[in-house]
XYZ file of C-alpha atoms in Angstrom:
385
model
C 29.320 -19.481 14.459
C 28.376 -16.059 12.655
C 30.746 -13.788 10.459
C 33.387 -12.023 11.590
C 33.742 -9.382 10.787
C 36.559 -6.967 11.376
C 35.526 -3.330 12.377
C 38.193 -2.097 13.887
C 39.596 -1.173 10.444
C 36.541 0.499 9.071
C 37.008 4.331 8.884
C 34.363 5.655 11.910
C 34.012 9.060 9.495
C 31.680 9.245 6.991
C 32.919 8.278 3.194
C 35.190 9.875 1.988
C 37.228 10.738 -1.645
C 40.477 11.961 0.138
C 43.342 11.238 -2.732
C 44.692 7.618 -1.942
C 41.860 5.775 -0.612
C 40.141 3.793 -3.332
C 36.367 5.652 -3.595
C 33.553 3.573 -1.541
C 29.893 3.358 -3.621
C 26.924 3.395 -1.921
C 25.341 -0.164 -1.737
C 22.096 0.984 -0.927
C 21.898 3.712 -4.072
C 21.457 -0.118 -6.141
C 18.257 -0.178 -4.626
C 16.482 2.353 -7.291
C 17.830 0.193 -10.356
C 17.176 -3.472 -8.931
C 13.981 -4.947 -11.164
C 10.242 -6.146 -9.851
C 11.845 -9.555 -10.965
C 15.217 -9.575 -8.702
C 13.152 -8.808 -5.052
C 12.123 -11.152 -2.616
C 10.220 -11.461 0.260
C 8.650 -8.453 0.191
C 5.290 -8.246 -1.737
C 3.204 -8.248 1.145
C 5.140 -5.150 3.119
C 4.283 -2.964 -0.786
C 0.926 -3.636 -0.373
C 0.237 -3.011 3.326
C 1.948 0.505 3.133
C 0.148 1.476 -0.582
C -2.831 0.873 1.032
C -1.623 3.514 4.169
C -1.124 5.753 1.322
C -3.262 5.797 -1.132
C -6.745 4.377 0.504
C -6.697 6.091 3.957
C -8.595 9.321 4.198
C -7.901 13.299 3.382
C -5.263 14.211 6.643
C -1.542 13.493 5.523
C -0.644 10.574 6.237
C 3.195 9.879 7.638
C 4.706 5.958 7.342
C 8.309 5.298 9.275
C 9.920 2.118 7.746
C 12.660 1.022 10.922
C 15.198 -1.205 10.365
C 19.382 -1.376 10.508
C 20.779 -1.508 7.252
C 21.161 -3.698 5.005
C 17.845 -5.513 5.725
C 16.074 -3.512 2.517
C 14.153 -0.220 3.581
C 14.940 1.855 0.561
C 14.432 -1.019 -2.150
C 10.725 -1.741 -0.341
C 9.858 2.239 -0.401
C 11.846 2.091 -3.751
C 8.588 0.010 -5.035
C 6.187 1.918 -3.335
C 7.075 4.639 -4.714
C 7.341 4.000 -8.000
C 4.352 2.339 -8.204
C 1.835 2.995 -11.189
C -0.937 3.223 -8.058
C 1.185 5.389 -6.487
C 2.117 7.763 -9.276
C -1.603 8.679 -10.491
C -2.571 9.188 -7.196
C -0.019 12.616 -6.680
C 0.201 15.374 -8.151
C 3.531 15.920 -7.408
C 6.582 13.916 -5.580
C 10.081 13.764 -4.372
C 12.915 11.397 -2.540
C 15.555 13.186 -0.607
C 18.839 11.055 1.085
C 19.057 12.836 3.909
C 22.499 10.712 5.313
C 24.159 11.789 8.383
C 25.536 14.911 6.945
C 23.050 16.976 4.808
C 21.889 20.619 4.576
C 18.305 22.010 5.182
C 18.204 24.327 2.455
C 19.868 21.799 -0.135
C 16.718 19.711 1.288
C 14.278 22.262 0.535
C 16.192 23.540 -3.352
C 15.625 19.246 -3.857
C 12.335 18.297 -2.783
C 11.069 21.935 -5.039
C 12.503 21.358 -7.926
C 11.643 17.590 -7.531
C 8.245 18.572 -6.859
C 7.660 21.654 -9.930
C 9.205 18.281 -11.871
C 6.580 15.923 -11.083
C 4.624 18.368 -12.469
C 6.265 19.307 -15.988
C 7.089 23.136 -14.580
C 9.934 24.819 -13.873
C 10.869 25.928 -10.630
C 11.992 29.349 -9.864
C 14.952 30.195 -10.697
C 15.566 32.544 -7.436
C 15.472 29.360 -5.183
C 18.919 28.426 -5.576
C 19.604 31.731 -3.640
C 17.449 31.266 -1.068
C 18.066 30.852 2.372
C 16.076 28.367 4.709
C 13.297 30.343 5.703
C 12.803 31.963 1.922
C 12.262 28.335 0.006
C 9.516 27.483 3.115
C 7.736 30.131 1.730
C 7.586 29.457 -1.400
C 7.565 25.347 -0.695
C 4.217 26.163 1.378
C 2.013 27.588 -0.588
C 2.790 25.400 -3.291
C 1.998 21.941 -1.697
C -1.480 24.164 -0.100
C -2.309 23.182 -2.904
C -0.767 19.218 -4.182
C -1.823 16.258 -3.280
C 1.931 15.648 -3.068
C 4.414 13.168 -1.140
C 7.588 12.853 -0.331
C 10.633 10.164 0.707
C 13.502 11.320 3.372
C 15.704 8.226 2.966
C 17.921 7.172 5.438
C 17.345 9.093 8.016
C 19.403 9.754 11.358
C 18.350 12.869 13.046
C 15.880 12.983 15.554
C 15.683 17.020 15.078
C 15.175 17.113 11.534
C 11.265 16.110 11.420
C 10.696 18.907 13.798
C 12.269 20.916 10.929
C 10.969 19.363 8.044
C 7.002 19.468 9.086
C 6.616 23.313 9.350
C 7.469 23.086 5.619
C 4.924 19.708 4.202
C 1.058 21.436 5.679
C -1.921 19.131 6.288
C -3.347 19.986 3.279
C -6.801 17.899 3.498
C -5.582 16.085 0.736
C -4.698 12.880 1.401
C -1.439 13.125 1.384
C 1.522 11.142 2.012
C 5.450 11.552 3.979
C 7.249 8.528 3.857
C 10.413 8.433 5.538
C 13.426 5.734 6.469
C 15.473 4.896 9.694
C 17.336 2.278 11.637
C 16.030 3.906 14.739
C 12.738 4.466 15.656
C 13.593 7.380 17.910
C 13.076 9.667 14.916
C 9.948 8.609 13.694
C 6.797 10.809 14.461
C 4.335 9.230 17.168
C 0.338 8.707 17.056
C 0.473 11.369 19.505
C 0.682 14.130 16.736
C -1.645 12.492 14.417
C -3.881 9.401 14.502
C -2.295 8.860 10.755
C 1.283 7.778 11.977
C 2.191 4.753 11.202
C 5.454 2.407 11.745
C 6.880 -0.240 9.809
C 9.421 -2.813 11.050
C 11.514 -4.193 8.239
C 12.543 -7.661 9.084
C 15.587 -9.394 7.697
C 14.341 -12.623 5.266
C 13.203 -15.838 6.255
C 15.440 -18.105 6.012
C 13.718 -19.882 2.193
C 13.192 -15.813 0.909
C 16.952 -15.426 1.436
C 18.120 -18.803 -0.498
C 15.510 -17.708 -3.341
C 17.052 -14.065 -3.565
C 20.952 -16.026 -3.051
C 19.536 -18.378 -6.515
C 18.743 -15.311 -7.851
C 21.663 -13.788 -7.993
C 23.750 -16.577 -8.338
C 21.989 -18.477 -11.177
C 20.950 -15.923 -12.813
C 21.418 -17.631 -16.704
C 19.676 -21.037 -15.083
C 15.847 -18.859 -13.864
C 17.660 -19.222 -10.605
C 18.088 -23.100 -10.075
C 20.632 -24.223 -7.686
C 22.675 -27.765 -9.251
C 22.100 -30.058 -6.930
C 24.968 -30.568 -5.378
C 25.595 -26.960 -4.920
C 22.573 -26.533 -2.183
C 24.448 -27.592 0.236
C 27.001 -25.430 0.449
C 24.463 -22.959 -0.786
C 22.074 -22.942 2.408
C 25.745 -22.747 4.468
C 27.043 -19.474 2.887
C 23.260 -18.057 3.223
C 22.683 -18.816 7.193
C 25.915 -16.594 7.148
C 23.993 -13.820 6.169
C 21.697 -13.949 8.732
C 18.438 -12.955 6.340
C 20.422 -9.433 5.520
C 19.339 -9.057 1.157
C 22.596 -6.327 0.980
C 24.818 -9.034 1.983
C 23.309 -11.578 0.117
C 23.311 -9.985 -3.396
C 27.120 -8.868 -3.159
C 27.847 -12.156 -1.839
C 25.462 -13.963 -4.662
C 26.278 -11.724 -7.295
C 30.337 -12.231 -6.718
C 29.178 -15.756 -6.358
C 27.918 -15.411 -9.608
C 31.581 -14.988 -11.336
C 33.384 -17.977 -9.746
C 32.704 -21.735 -11.163
C 29.908 -23.673 -10.000
C 31.895 -26.461 -8.032
C 31.625 -27.593 -4.689
C 35.025 -26.997 -3.601
C 35.947 -23.824 -5.004
C 32.212 -22.934 -2.461
C 33.886 -24.696 -0.129
C 37.289 -23.147 -0.191
C 35.102 -19.276 -0.355
C 33.103 -20.404 2.585
C 35.829 -21.343 5.072
C 37.483 -18.100 3.907
C 34.191 -15.418 4.296
C 35.772 -13.602 6.797
C 38.999 -13.202 5.250
C 37.026 -12.099 2.090
C 34.803 -9.823 3.988
C 37.795 -7.661 5.324
C 39.280 -7.721 2.124
C 37.095 -8.041 -0.971
C 35.999 -4.941 -2.145
C 32.927 -5.496 -3.301
C 32.109 -7.320 0.106
C 34.378 -3.754 2.409
C 30.924 -2.129 1.780
C 29.011 -4.143 3.421
C 30.646 -3.327 6.576
C 30.538 0.484 5.661
C 26.607 -0.014 5.666
C 26.394 -1.835 9.195
C 29.290 0.167 11.044
C 26.892 3.080 10.746
C 24.795 1.429 12.955
C 27.205 1.133 15.894
C 28.895 4.842 15.401
C 26.025 6.111 15.866
C 25.133 5.213 18.875
C 25.795 6.448 22.185
C 29.037 6.665 24.466
C 26.604 4.726 26.986
C 25.186 2.251 24.340
C 27.948 1.113 23.217
C 30.099 -0.509 25.705
C 25.612 -2.602 26.127
C 25.780 -2.660 23.201
C 28.658 -5.001 22.920
C 28.915 -6.729 25.979
C 25.611 -8.629 24.505
C 28.119 -10.258 22.702
C 29.231 -11.969 25.839
C 25.552 -14.513 24.980
C 25.653 -17.204 22.838
C 24.221 -16.712 19.714
C 20.490 -17.457 19.080
C 19.877 -17.112 22.415
C 16.588 -15.466 23.873
C 18.066 -13.364 26.957
C 15.110 -12.204 29.581
C 15.417 -8.399 30.131
C 15.481 -8.493 34.301
C 18.344 -10.674 34.303
C 20.482 -8.607 30.877
C 19.312 -4.908 33.505
C 21.059 -6.460 36.278
C 24.097 -7.878 34.919
C 24.470 -4.279 33.085
C 24.329 -2.568 36.540
C 26.029 -4.935 38.150
C 29.426 -4.485 35.555
C 29.298 -0.881 35.710
C 27.510 0.255 32.390
C 24.222 1.894 34.387
C 25.871 5.178 36.147
C 23.213 7.349 38.359
C 20.989 10.102 37.093
C 18.594 12.379 38.477
C 15.775 10.901 38.954
C 15.297 7.445 37.609
C 17.009 4.141 39.538
C 19.872 1.909 37.964
C 16.947 -0.646 37.121
C 15.152 2.366 34.962
C 18.319 3.442 33.314
C 19.351 0.412 32.369
C 15.780 -0.232 30.431
C 16.098 3.299 29.344
C 18.858 2.232 27.703
C 17.899 -1.129 26.464
C 15.053 0.779 24.355
C 17.136 2.908 22.814
C 18.712 -0.647 21.160
C 15.304 -2.196 20.563
C 14.693 1.457 18.956
C 17.643 1.034 16.489
C 16.562 -1.802 15.508
C 20.053 -3.213 17.171
C 17.970 -5.592 19.932
C 15.097 -7.186 18.485
C 11.579 -9.010 20.983
C 10.860 -11.936 21.430
C 8.828 -12.079 24.151
C 6.332 -9.551 25.765
C 4.852 -10.951 29.173
C 0.733 -10.932 29.868
C 0.973 -6.840 30.516
C 3.155 -6.372 28.133
C 6.343 -5.780 29.287
C 8.984 -6.317 27.382
C 10.481 -9.910 29.171
C 12.330 -11.953 26.136
C 14.819 -10.222 24.169
C 17.167 -11.237 21.030
C 20.104 -9.179 19.765
C 21.260 -8.660 15.773
C 23.659 -11.754 15.720
C 25.358 -10.726 12.657
C 25.948 -6.559 14.565
C 27.157 -7.904 17.487
C 29.813 -10.357 16.546
C 30.752 -7.919 14.527
C 31.514 -5.206 16.464
C 32.409 -7.853 19.831
C 35.407 -9.167 18.099
C 36.419 -6.614 16.149
C 36.642 -3.829 18.561
C 38.259 -6.004 20.902
C 40.958 -7.498 19.549
């Protein structure tokens, strides 16, 4: 069965540095320092994003990379952003971490400084005291003359794009904007521009997950796993559900342990306890909990209800909608039937990368879905304990 994460023990607020609490080091920061040789399974995705950015018409391109936390959105985009072809193609660039608690003025100042720095120029000193409107007035004319690229990493706010696009002109020079998010609803759509693309980044396949695990655990042996440890490795990696973040953190932890079957079997048997008590592994729970806590209240019950279904189970959407209504998760709303509202709830979970579409019927309607097991099992157990 899946790992029993206990999310009821995790603070629902943003990580803080309050006195007396252990400092929380966001493992997503590591993505900026991962060597190319350590990354697996993203080559084709990287090339696709690069082609969208540098081989398109002169209109501005907007790319949104969507996935659940820990799948590797930031790592993928980082490999695009720092690629020599991309660096050479654009006149100036900026990488902006947005997250949940952002201030627009600070983001604009950061952008201006990075754009000027990329061109080896000094940013105007007066931007340090400017408010939002004045900062836009500085940014717009500057970017009109540049082929720029900017990354907005870890975007949650649906209204963010409406604010930020005012400062990023479509200057017919082939500029690019890249967004990483867990919620597809924050992405610009084709209704706004034909050059708006969405890339859904999925968990690693079993073979790629093992390859990454071996690279982290057996670095001294160039990723070669001893024969006697293949079976326990497969069992441990199977519990990671294809999440690179989880694989890397557990792999680094095991790299310091004795490479013997008994030691690894003991680790596997105590993995749930390790996740709850080991400070390194708790960072995984912090990342994964963000997706649940960002849900509106009416979706949390619907999401937890998915934990009632068996593991690796494809759910018929019509059945799921009927059950959601029968359980009372869907309340009446003027202008919509209960079935339409339940379908809208399901669509929101799909857009937030918490549910995956596995089958579409002949008329293009979603027929079957699967929930993200490492999330639902975790919250289902934790929230009811």
